[in-house]
Amino acid sequence: MTVRVGSGAAGPLRQTLDQRAFQAFLEVLAAGSERDQDGVLRPQEVKEGRPGEVRPLGISNFEDKVVQMMTAKILGAIYEPTFRECSYGFRPGRGCHTAIKALGAFLHRHDCEVVIDIDLRNYFGTIDHEILVEMLRQRIRDETFIRYIVRMLKAGILSDGELQMTEEGSPQGNVASPILSNIYGHFVIDSWFEDVVKSHCIGRVELFRYCDDMVICCQLRTDADRIFKALEGRLAKAALSLNLDKTRLVSFDRKAFCRGEQQDSFDFLGFIVPRAKEAVMSG
């Protein structure tokens, strides 16, 4: 089997180390794993962990976890160089503390009238498979690899002995889900914000995103109002939506923040970030 992914630096067989490792894992698993006639590994259904929870985990068998791990490594090698500075989740050398530190530094150094506190509704569970695959095809030429990812996403969830087929979403617990969610967020949110939103704003605006937890800092309220309206439409095109019960438009006082004065606060990645009096969001 030949794996041809991306167009980066390659070895003598035009394969990177991660790609060769992935090929080796597929060959090792071939004897004991179910494959179709075209030679593409067919993942088994995912068992649902913690049934009844709002975000149940998907538990894969050992062989599928191994291939998911190598899939995640290959996708990371391809997409990590393209991810934007505003993205902090599931990336090498980055994490919750990095995001909080960057947000705090920005709020201390730059004028900001409004912070848009954003919460997405069931992000992992509503990722559109067809849209995600089209995103992947922009950089990945190998259709065997693409077909495996599609089958991994559509493997189905076994809950209480009943198999439920999945037409959307990427189960939390799948080793490849974090990188797939980052790729989706990169195209839908990060690139759009950096390339389109910033060019249409009058004041300075900055996005801080950790997977589906994000805030947008706006120097001017007029920019914040426009961004919020545009964001709803942008998410809708990718089958995503805002949780309006938790998404808030917030007034911010930088001088009071720098003085350390007690203010109302919002929770970003489990950290309490001070903010000024909350504004009522219209619309």
Backbone as numpy.savetxt, mean C-alpha at the origin, in Angstrom:
# Nx Ny Nz CAx CAy CAz Cx Cy Cz
12.05 -23.67 -16.37 11.20 -22.46 -16.37 12.08 -21.22 -16.37
11.73 -20.23 -17.14 12.49 -19.00 -17.21 11.67 -17.87 -16.60
12.30 -17.08 -15.75 11.64 -15.94 -15.14 12.30 -14.69 -15.68
11.55 -13.86 -16.36 12.06 -12.61 -16.91 11.23 -11.49 -16.33
11.81 -10.74 -15.42 11.08 -9.71 -14.71 11.85 -8.41 -14.78
11.15 -7.32 -15.15 11.77 -6.01 -15.13 12.88 -5.86 -16.16
13.62 -4.76 -16.03 14.69 -4.49 -16.99 15.94 -3.96 -16.31
16.12 -4.32 -15.02 17.27 -3.82 -14.29 18.53 -4.62 -14.59
19.58 -4.36 -13.80 20.85 -5.08 -13.98 20.63 -6.56 -13.79
21.29 -7.38 -14.61 21.06 -8.82 -14.56 22.38 -9.56 -14.67
22.35 -10.84 -14.32 23.54 -11.68 -14.40 23.69 -12.25 -15.79
24.54 -13.28 -15.94 24.81 -13.87 -17.26 23.55 -14.38 -17.95
22.55 -14.83 -17.18 21.32 -15.33 -17.76 20.24 -14.24 -17.79
20.67 -12.99 -17.63 19.76 -11.85 -17.60 18.70 -12.03 -16.52
19.13 -12.51 -15.38 18.26 -12.64 -14.22 19.00 -12.10 -13.01
18.31 -11.35 -12.16 18.92 -10.88 -10.94 19.00 -12.03 -9.95
19.73 -11.83 -8.86 19.86 -12.87 -7.85 18.49 -13.28 -7.31
17.63 -12.29 -7.01 16.30 -12.61 -6.48 15.48 -13.40 -7.49
15.61 -13.08 -8.76 14.85 -13.80 -9.79 15.32 -15.25 -9.90
16.65 -15.46 -9.82 17.17 -16.82 -9.88 16.74 -17.61 -8.66
16.71 -16.94 -7.50 16.26 -17.61 -6.28 14.81 -18.01 -6.40
14.00 -17.13 -6.98 12.59 -17.43 -7.16 12.43 -18.64 -8.09
13.18 -18.68 -9.17 13.11 -19.81 -10.09 13.50 -21.10 -9.38
14.55 -21.03 -8.55 15.00 -22.22 -7.82 13.92 -22.73 -6.88
13.25 -21.82 -6.20 12.18 -22.22 -5.29 11.04 -22.88 -6.05
10.70 -22.33 -7.20 9.63 -22.94 -8.00 10.01 -24.36 -8.41
11.26 -24.56 -8.80 11.69 -25.88 -9.22 11.67 -26.88 -8.06
12.11 -26.42 -6.89 12.12 -27.29 -5.72 10.70 -27.70 -5.33
9.76 -26.78 -5.49 8.39 -27.05 -5.08 7.58 -27.79 -6.14
8.15 -27.91 -7.33 7.37 -28.46 -8.44 6.81 -29.85 -8.16
7.61 -30.70 -7.53 7.18 -32.08 -7.33 6.01 -32.19 -6.37
5.93 -31.29 -5.38 4.88 -31.43 -4.38 3.81 -30.37 -4.44
3.83 -29.52 -5.46 2.86 -28.44 -5.54 1.98 -28.60 -6.76
0.78 -28.15 -6.66 -0.17 -28.28 -7.76 0.11 -27.22 -8.82
0.23 -27.67 -10.09 0.47 -26.76 -11.20 -0.54 -27.04 -12.31
-0.75 -26.03 -13.13 -1.59 -26.21 -14.30 -0.74 -26.70 -15.46
-1.40 -26.99 -16.58 -0.68 -27.49 -17.75 0.34 -26.49 -18.28
0.10 -25.20 -18.03 1.05 -24.20 -18.51 2.26 -24.05 -17.58
2.31 -24.87 -16.52 3.46 -24.85 -15.64 3.42 -23.80 -14.55
2.33 -23.05 -14.43 2.23 -22.01 -13.42 1.73 -22.61 -12.11
2.44 -22.32 -11.03 2.07 -22.81 -9.72 0.67 -22.33 -9.36
-0.16 -23.22 -8.83 -1.50 -22.84 -8.41 -1.55 -22.79 -6.89
-1.64 -21.60 -6.31 -1.71 -21.48 -4.85 -2.97 -22.15 -4.30
-2.86 -22.65 -3.07 -4.01 -23.24 -2.41 -4.84 -22.15 -1.74
-6.07 -22.50 -1.40 -6.93 -21.53 -0.73 -6.32 -21.11 0.61
-6.66 -19.92 1.04 -6.13 -19.35 2.28 -7.12 -19.61 3.40
-6.62 -20.09 4.52 -7.49 -20.29 5.68 -7.66 -18.98 6.43
-8.88 -18.70 6.82 -9.16 -17.46 7.52 -8.82 -17.61 9.00
-7.96 -16.70 9.48 -7.66 -16.66 10.91 -8.51 -15.61 11.59
-8.81 -15.81 12.82 -9.65 -14.89 13.60 -10.95 -14.56 12.87
-11.76 -15.55 12.53 -13.02 -15.28 11.83 -13.91 -14.36 12.65
-14.58 -13.46 11.94 -15.46 -12.51 12.62 -14.80 -11.19 12.92
-13.46 -11.14 12.86 -12.75 -9.88 13.10 -12.94 -8.95 11.91
-12.76 -7.64 12.17 -12.90 -6.66 11.09 -11.85 -6.90 10.02
-10.61 -7.24 10.42 -9.53 -7.49 9.48 -8.93 -8.87 9.75
-9.61 -9.93 9.38 -9.09 -11.28 9.64 -7.83 -11.54 8.84
-6.93 -12.34 9.41 -5.70 -12.71 8.73 -5.95 -13.89 7.81
-5.22 -13.93 6.69 -5.26 -15.07 5.80 -4.04 -15.94 6.04
-4.24 -17.22 6.33 -3.15 -18.12 6.67 -2.92 -19.08 5.50
-1.76 -18.95 4.84 -1.42 -19.81 3.71 -0.64 -21.03 4.19
-0.59 -22.09 3.35 0.23 -23.24 3.70 1.71 -22.91 3.52
2.58 -23.82 3.95 4.01 -23.53 3.98 4.57 -23.26 2.59
4.23 -24.13 1.61 4.76 -23.96 0.26 4.37 -22.62 -0.32
3.10 -22.23 -0.13 2.65 -20.95 -0.67 3.36 -19.78 0.02
3.61 -19.91 1.33 4.31 -18.83 2.04 5.72 -18.64 1.49
6.39 -19.74 1.15 7.74 -19.65 0.61 7.73 -18.91 -0.73
6.79 -19.28 -1.60 6.72 -18.62 -2.91 6.27 -17.17 -2.76
5.36 -16.91 -1.82 4.96 -15.53 -1.55 6.15 -14.69 -1.11
7.01 -15.29 -0.29 8.20 -14.58 0.19 9.09 -14.18 -0.98
9.34 -15.13 -1.90 10.19 -14.82 -3.04 9.50 -13.85 -4.00
8.19 -13.95 -4.12 7.43 -12.99 -4.93 7.59 -11.59 -4.38
7.48 -11.46 -3.05 7.65 -10.16 -2.41 9.05 -9.61 -2.63
10.08 -10.49 -2.58 11.45 -10.03 -2.79 11.65 -9.52 -4.21
11.09 -10.22 -5.18 11.22 -9.79 -6.57 10.50 -8.46 -6.79
9.27 -8.35 -6.29 8.52 -7.10 -6.44 9.23 -5.95 -5.75
9.82 -6.22 -4.58 10.56 -5.18 -3.88 11.76 -4.70 -4.67
12.47 -5.64 -5.29 13.64 -5.27 -6.11 13.24 -4.42 -7.30
12.07 -4.68 -7.85 11.60 -3.94 -9.02 11.07 -2.56 -8.64
10.27 -2.49 -7.57 9.52 -1.27 -7.29 10.13 -0.36 -6.24
10.97 -0.89 -5.35 11.54 -0.04 -4.30 12.24 1.20 -4.88
13.01 1.08 -5.97 13.65 2.29 -6.51 12.66 3.32 -7.05
11.42 2.92 -7.31 10.44 3.85 -7.88 9.53 4.47 -6.83
9.49 3.90 -5.63 8.59 4.42 -4.60 8.98 5.83 -4.20
8.00 6.63 -3.82 8.21 8.04 -3.50 8.63 8.24 -2.04
9.18 9.41 -1.78 9.67 9.76 -0.44 8.54 9.79 0.59
7.32 10.04 0.15 6.19 10.17 1.07 5.70 8.83 1.61
6.20 7.72 1.07 5.75 6.38 1.46 6.71 5.78 2.48
6.16 5.32 3.62 7.00 4.83 4.72 6.70 3.39 5.12
5.61 2.81 4.67 5.21 1.49 5.13 5.88 0.34 4.41
6.34 -0.67 5.16 6.86 -1.92 4.59 8.00 -1.67 3.61
8.90 -0.76 3.97 10.04 -0.46 3.11 11.33 -0.56 3.89
12.43 -0.99 3.26 13.70 -1.13 3.95 14.16 0.19 4.56
14.56 0.16 5.82 15.07 1.36 6.48 14.01 2.37 6.86
12.75 1.99 6.71 11.65 2.90 7.06 10.65 2.18 7.94
9.84 2.96 8.64 8.84 2.36 9.52 8.00 3.43 10.18
7.25 3.03 11.20 6.36 3.97 11.90 7.14 5.15 12.49
8.27 4.86 13.14 9.03 5.93 13.78 9.59 6.89 12.74
10.00 6.38 11.59 10.51 7.24 10.53 9.42 8.19 10.04
8.21 7.65 9.86 7.09 8.47 9.40 6.73 9.54 10.41
6.66 9.16 11.69 6.32 10.12 12.74 7.37 11.21 12.85
8.64 10.82 12.77 9.73 11.80 12.85 9.66 12.78 11.69
9.40 12.29 10.49 9.32 13.15 9.31 8.13 14.10 9.41
6.99 13.59 9.88 5.81 14.43 10.04 6.05 15.51 11.08
6.63 15.13 12.22 6.90 16.10 13.28 7.87 17.19 12.81
8.91 16.79 12.07 9.87 17.78 11.57 9.20 18.75 10.60
8.32 18.24 9.77 7.64 19.11 8.81 6.75 20.11 9.54
5.99 19.65 10.52 5.07 20.52 11.24 5.81 21.59 12.04
7.03 21.28 12.50 7.82 22.26 13.23 8.42 23.32 12.32
8.74 22.94 11.08 9.52 23.83 10.21 8.71 24.61 9.19
7.49 24.14 8.89 6.75 24.76 7.80 5.37 25.22 8.25
4.93 26.32 7.66 3.58 26.81 7.94 2.56 25.81 7.42
1.54 25.57 8.22 0.52 24.59 7.85 -0.80 25.01 8.50
-1.75 25.41 7.67 -3.06 25.83 8.20 -3.98 24.65 8.46
-3.86 23.62 7.62 -4.80 22.50 7.69 -4.06 21.18 7.51
-4.45 20.20 8.31 -3.99 18.82 8.13 -5.21 17.97 7.76
-5.11 17.24 6.65 -6.17 16.31 6.27 -5.82 14.95 6.85
-6.59 14.53 7.82 -6.39 13.24 8.49 -7.23 12.20 7.75
-6.57 11.29 7.03 -7.25 10.41 6.07 -7.31 8.98 6.56
-8.47 8.38 6.43 -8.66 6.96 6.74 -9.37 6.31 5.56
-8.76 5.25 5.01 -9.37 4.54 3.89 -10.23 3.39 4.40
-11.33 3.16 3.71 -12.25 2.11 4.11 -11.78 0.76 3.58
-11.41 -0.16 4.48 -11.06 -1.54 4.14 -10.08 -1.60 2.96
-8.93 -0.94 3.11 -7.98 -0.82 2.02 -7.54 -2.18 1.46
-7.01 -3.06 2.31 -6.53 -4.35 1.84 -7.65 -5.16 1.19
-8.86 -5.03 1.72 -9.97 -5.85 1.23 -10.62 -5.35 -0.04
-10.27 -4.15 -0.49 -10.93 -3.59 -1.68 -9.97 -3.31 -2.84
-8.72 -3.75 -2.74 -7.79 -3.58 -3.85 -8.33 -4.32 -5.07
-8.47 -3.61 -6.18 -9.04 -4.18 -7.39 -7.99 -5.00 -8.13
-8.26 -6.29 -8.33 -7.28 -7.18 -8.95 -6.91 -6.74 -10.37
-7.90 -6.39 -11.17 -7.61 -6.02 -12.56 -6.76 -4.76 -12.64
-7.08 -3.78 -11.81 -6.30 -2.54 -11.80 -4.88 -2.82 -11.34
-4.73 -3.64 -10.30 -3.41 -3.98 -9.79 -2.57 -4.69 -10.85
-3.17 -5.62 -11.57 -2.44 -6.37 -12.60 -1.98 -5.43 -13.72
-2.81 -4.48 -14.10 -2.41 -3.52 -15.13 -1.24 -2.67 -14.65
-1.23 -2.35 -13.35 -0.09 -1.63 -12.79 1.18 -2.47 -12.89
1.07 -3.73 -12.55 2.23 -4.62 -12.58 2.77 -4.78 -13.99
1.89 -4.84 -14.97 2.32 -5.04 -16.36 3.09 -3.85 -16.91
3.01 -2.71 -16.25 3.78 -1.56 -16.71 5.28 -1.78 -16.56
5.68 -2.66 -15.61 7.10 -2.88 -15.37 7.51 -4.35 -15.48
6.54 -5.27 -15.51 6.86 -6.70 -15.53 6.40 -7.30 -16.85
7.31 -7.94 -17.54 7.00 -8.51 -18.85 6.64 -9.99 -18.78
7.04 -10.66 -17.72 6.87 -12.11 -17.65 5.44 -12.47 -17.27
4.68 -13.03 -18.25 3.28 -13.34 -18.02 3.10 -14.52 -17.06
4.09 -15.42 -16.98 4.00 -16.52 -16.02 3.98 -15.98 -14.59
4.84 -15.01 -14.34 4.89 -14.37 -13.03 3.59 -13.63 -12.74
3.08 -12.92 -13.73 1.81 -12.20 -13.57 0.68 -13.18 -13.26
0.63 -14.30 -14.00 -0.45 -15.27 -13.79 -0.39 -15.87 -12.40
0.83 -16.09 -11.90 0.92 -16.60 -10.53 0.34 -15.60 -9.53
0.66 -14.32 -9.69 0.14 -13.30 -8.76 -1.38 -13.25 -8.83
-1.93 -13.33 -10.04 -3.40 -13.33 -10.18 -4.00 -14.51 -9.44
-3.41 -15.69 -9.60 -3.95 -16.89 -8.94 -3.77 -16.81 -7.43
-2.69 -16.19 -6.98 -2.48 -16.00 -5.55 -3.57 -15.11 -4.97
-3.92 -14.05 -5.70 -4.96 -13.14 -5.22 -6.34 -13.78 -5.23
-6.57 -14.67 -6.19 -7.91 -15.25 -6.36 -8.00 -16.68 -5.81
-7.06 -17.05 -4.93 -7.03 -18.42 -4.42 -8.25 -18.76 -3.58
-8.90 -17.77 -3.02 -10.08 -18.02 -2.20 -9.73 -18.13 -0.72
-10.73 -17.93 0.12 -10.55 -17.98 1.57 -11.43 -19.08 2.15
-10.84 -19.96 2.93 -11.56 -21.05 3.58 -11.98 -20.59 4.96
-13.28 -20.37 5.15 -13.81 -19.86 6.42 -14.89 -20.79 6.93
-14.66 -21.38 8.11 -15.63 -22.30 8.71 -15.99 -23.43 7.76
-14.99 -23.94 7.03 -15.22 -25.06 6.13 -15.83 -24.69 4.80
-16.10 -23.41 4.57 -16.72 -22.97 3.32 -15.73 -22.13 2.53
-15.54 -22.48 1.25 -14.61 -21.76 0.38 -15.29 -20.55 -0.23
-14.72 -19.37 0.01 -15.25 -18.13 -0.55 -14.24 -17.60 -1.56
-14.66 -17.47 -2.80 -13.77 -16.98 -3.84 -13.60 -15.47 -3.71
-12.43 -14.99 -4.03 -12.10 -13.58 -3.85 -11.93 -12.90 -5.20
-12.68 -11.85 -5.44 -12.57 -11.07 -6.67 -11.90 -9.73 -6.44
-11.63 -9.42 -5.17 -10.95 -8.18 -4.85 -10.20 -8.36 -3.53
-9.25 -7.50 -3.28 -8.52 -7.52 -2.03 -7.30 -8.43 -2.05
-6.41 -8.19 -1.08 -5.23 -9.02 -0.87 -5.19 -9.36 0.61
-5.35 -10.64 0.98 -5.51 -11.01 2.39 -4.34 -10.56 3.26
-4.63 -9.96 4.41 -3.58 -9.66 5.36 -3.11 -10.97 5.96
-1.81 -11.16 5.99 -1.25 -12.44 6.38 -0.51 -13.06 5.21
-0.92 -12.71 3.99 -0.18 -13.11 2.79 1.15 -12.34 2.78
2.28 -13.07 2.66 3.59 -12.44 2.76 3.80 -11.38 1.69
3.14 -11.53 0.54 3.31 -10.57 -0.55 2.32 -9.41 -0.48
1.35 -9.46 0.43 0.34 -8.40 0.49 0.90 -7.02 0.78
1.87 -6.86 1.72 2.40 -5.52 1.97 3.00 -4.85 0.74
3.81 -5.56 -0.04 4.42 -4.94 -1.22 3.37 -4.69 -2.29
2.38 -5.59 -2.43 1.31 -5.37 -3.41 0.48 -4.14 -3.01
0.21 -3.99 -1.72 -0.55 -2.82 -1.27 0.24 -1.54 -1.49
1.56 -1.61 -1.33 2.40 -0.43 -1.57 2.43 -0.06 -3.05
2.47 -1.07 -3.91 2.45 -0.80 -5.36 1.13 -0.11 -5.73
0.03 -0.62 -5.20 -1.28 -0.02 -5.48 -1.33 1.42 -4.97
-0.88 1.63 -3.73 -0.86 2.98 -3.18 0.08 3.91 -3.92
1.19 3.36 -4.41 2.16 4.16 -5.16 1.52 4.77 -6.41
0.80 3.94 -7.17 0.18 4.42 -8.40 -1.05 5.29 -8.13
-1.88 4.85 -7.20 -3.16 5.54 -6.98 -2.98 6.84 -6.21
-2.10 6.85 -5.21 -2.01 7.99 -4.31 -0.69 8.75 -4.46
0.43 8.07 -4.23 1.72 8.77 -4.13 2.11 9.50 -5.41
2.13 8.78 -6.54 2.54 9.40 -7.80 1.58 10.50 -8.22
0.28 10.24 -8.03 -0.74 11.25 -8.33 -0.52 12.50 -7.50
-0.25 12.33 -6.21 -0.06 13.48 -5.33 1.20 14.26 -5.72
2.31 13.55 -5.92 3.57 14.23 -6.20 3.59 14.88 -7.58
3.01 14.22 -8.58 3.11 14.71 -9.96 1.96 15.62 -10.38
0.78 15.41 -9.79 -0.40 16.17 -10.22 -0.84 17.18 -9.17
-1.09 16.70 -7.96 -1.64 17.57 -6.91 -0.71 18.74 -6.61
0.56 18.45 -6.39 1.49 19.52 -6.02 1.58 20.61 -7.08
1.47 20.22 -8.34 1.59 21.20 -9.42 0.36 22.10 -9.52
-0.75 21.71 -8.89 -1.98 22.50 -8.95 -2.26 23.26 -7.65
-1.36 23.16 -6.68 -1.57 23.85 -5.40 -0.82 25.17 -5.37
-1.37 26.13 -4.66 -0.74 27.44 -4.53 0.33 27.41 -3.45
-0.02 26.84 -2.30 0.92 26.74 -1.18 1.62 25.40 -1.15
2.41 25.20 -0.12 3.15 23.94 0.02 2.22 22.87 0.61
2.27 21.68 0.04 1.51 20.54 0.54 2.43 19.33 0.63
2.21 18.48 1.61 3.08 17.32 1.79 2.27 16.13 2.29
2.53 14.97 1.72 1.86 13.73 2.07 2.78 12.84 2.89
2.22 12.22 3.94 2.92 11.23 4.74 2.03 9.99 4.80
2.47 8.89 4.16 1.64 7.70 4.05 2.36 6.46 4.55
1.68 5.72 5.42 2.13 4.41 5.83 1.01 3.43 5.50
1.13 2.80 4.34 0.08 1.91 3.82 -1.23 2.68 3.69
-2.25 2.35 4.50 -3.54 3.04 4.37 -3.73 4.12 5.43
-2.71 4.40 6.21 -2.77 5.46 7.22 -1.99 6.64 6.70
-2.64 7.79 6.53 -1.95 8.92 5.91 -2.51 10.26 6.35
-1.67 11.27 6.25 -2.08 12.66 6.48 -1.49 13.52 5.37
-2.19 14.61 5.07 -1.70 15.59 4.11 -1.64 16.94 4.81
-0.47 17.55 4.83 -0.28 18.86 5.46 -0.38 19.95 4.39
-1.20 20.94 4.65 -1.46 21.99 3.65 -1.16 23.36 4.23
-0.39 24.15 3.52 -0.08 25.51 3.95 -1.31 26.39 3.89
-2.17 26.14 2.91 -3.36 26.97 2.71 -4.63 26.13 2.78
-5.66 26.69 3.40 -6.94 25.97 3.52 -7.58 25.77 2.14
-7.41 26.72 1.24 -8.01 26.56 -0.09 -7.45 25.32 -0.80
-6.16 25.07 -0.62 -5.56 23.86 -1.20 -6.13 22.61 -0.55
-6.32 22.65 0.76 -6.85 21.49 1.48 -8.25 21.14 0.99
-9.09 22.14 0.79 -10.45 21.90 0.31 -10.43 21.24 -1.08
-9.57 21.74 -1.95 -9.49 21.20 -3.31 -8.93 19.78 -3.31
-7.92 19.53 -2.48 -7.32 18.20 -2.42 -8.33 17.18 -1.94
-9.10 17.55 -0.91 -10.07 16.60 -0.37 -11.10 16.20 -1.43
-11.60 17.17 -2.16 -12.59 16.87 -3.20 -11.97 16.01 -4.31
-10.75 16.34 -4.71 -10.09 15.57 -5.77 -9.74 14.17 -5.30
-9.40 14.03 -4.02 -9.00 12.73 -3.48 -10.14 11.72 -3.56
-11.35 12.15 -3.25 -12.50 11.25 -3.32 -12.66 10.68 -4.73
-12.54 11.55 -5.73 -12.67 11.09 -7.11 -11.53 10.19 -7.53
-10.31 10.52 -7.10 -9.16 9.71 -7.45 -9.28 8.30 -6.86
-9.68 8.20 -5.62 -9.84 6.89 -4.98 -10.94 6.08 -5.64
-12.03 6.75 -6.01 -13.16 6.05 -6.63 -12.74 5.36 -7.93
-11.84 5.97 -8.69 -11.37 5.38 -9.94 -10.60 4.08 -9.71
-10.07 3.92 -8.50 -9.30 2.72 -8.17 -10.08 1.81 -7.22
-11.41 1.98 -7.16 -12.29 1.14 -6.33 -11.99 1.30 -4.84
-11.45 2.45 -4.44 -11.19 2.74 -3.04 -12.10 3.86 -2.58
-12.26 4.00 -1.27 -13.12 5.06 -0.74 -12.62 5.51 0.63
-12.99 6.73 0.99 -12.65 7.28 2.29 -13.64 6.78 3.34
-13.13 6.56 4.54 -14.00 6.34 5.69 -14.32 7.72 6.24
-15.48 8.25 5.88 -15.81 9.64 6.23 -16.03 9.82 7.72
-16.27 8.75 8.45 -16.43 8.86 9.90 -15.10 9.16 10.58
-13.99 8.79 9.92 -12.67 8.98 10.53 -11.79 9.95 9.75
-12.20 10.37 8.57 -11.44 11.33 7.78 -11.85 12.73 8.19
-10.86 13.54 8.55 -11.17 14.87 9.12 -10.28 15.96 8.51
-10.85 17.12 8.38 -10.12 18.31 7.95 -9.85 19.13 9.20
-8.58 19.36 9.51 -8.19 19.88 10.82 -7.41 21.18 10.69
-7.82 22.19 11.45 -7.06 23.45 11.52 -5.81 23.21 12.37
-4.72 23.87 11.99 -3.45 23.63 12.69 -2.77 24.96 13.00
-2.16 25.06 14.19 -1.44 26.25 14.62 0.02 25.86 14.88
0.89 26.18 13.94 2.29 25.75 14.06 2.99 26.37 15.25
2.74 27.64 15.53 3.41 28.31 16.65 3.04 27.66 17.97
1.75 27.36 18.13 1.31 26.69 19.36 1.92 25.28 19.44
2.01 24.62 18.30 2.59 23.28 18.25 4.06 23.32 18.66
4.81 24.30 18.15 6.23 24.42 18.48 6.44 24.78 19.95
5.48 25.51 20.54 5.59 25.85 21.97 5.22 24.68 22.86
4.70 23.64 22.26 4.33 22.47 23.04 3.04 22.63 23.80
2.21 23.56 23.38 0.94 23.79 24.08 -0.02 22.63 23.85
-0.82 22.35 24.87 -1.78 21.26 24.78 -2.87 21.60 23.75
-3.09 20.70 22.83 -4.11 20.89 21.81 -4.88 19.60 21.63
-5.96 19.68 20.88 -6.63 18.45 20.46 -5.62 17.63 19.67
-5.83 16.34 19.58 -4.84 15.50 18.93 -5.49 14.44 18.07
-4.70 13.91 17.13 -5.16 12.79 16.32 -4.13 11.67 16.39
-4.59 10.48 16.12 -3.75 9.28 16.22 -3.21 8.93 14.84
-1.88 9.02 14.70 -1.23 8.62 13.45 -0.26 7.50 13.76
-0.58 6.30 13.30 0.26 5.12 13.51 0.45 4.80 14.99
-0.58 5.08 15.78 -0.50 4.78 17.20 0.15 5.87 18.03
0.63 6.94 17.39 1.22 8.07 18.09 0.22 9.21 18.16
0.20 9.90 19.27 -0.70 11.04 19.42 0.02 12.29 18.94
-0.51 12.90 17.88 0.09 14.10 17.29 -0.78 15.29 17.66
-0.22 16.32 18.36 -1.04 17.48 18.73 -1.53 18.24 17.52
-2.69 18.82 17.65 -3.23 19.65 16.59 -4.14 20.71 17.20
-4.47 21.72 16.39 -5.33 22.79 16.87 -6.78 22.36 16.78
-7.66 23.29 17.04 -9.09 22.99 17.07 -9.54 22.37 15.76
-10.26 21.29 15.87 -10.71 20.56 14.67 -11.76 21.37 13.93
-11.59 21.46 12.63 -12.58 22.16 11.79 -13.64 21.17 11.35
-14.82 21.65 11.14 -15.90 20.81 10.66 -15.76 20.69 9.15
-15.69 19.48 8.67 -15.49 19.23 7.25 -16.82 19.31 6.52
-16.88 20.15 5.53 -18.13 20.30 4.77 -18.19 19.28 3.67
-19.39 19.05 3.15 -19.56 18.15 2.02 -19.70 16.74 2.48
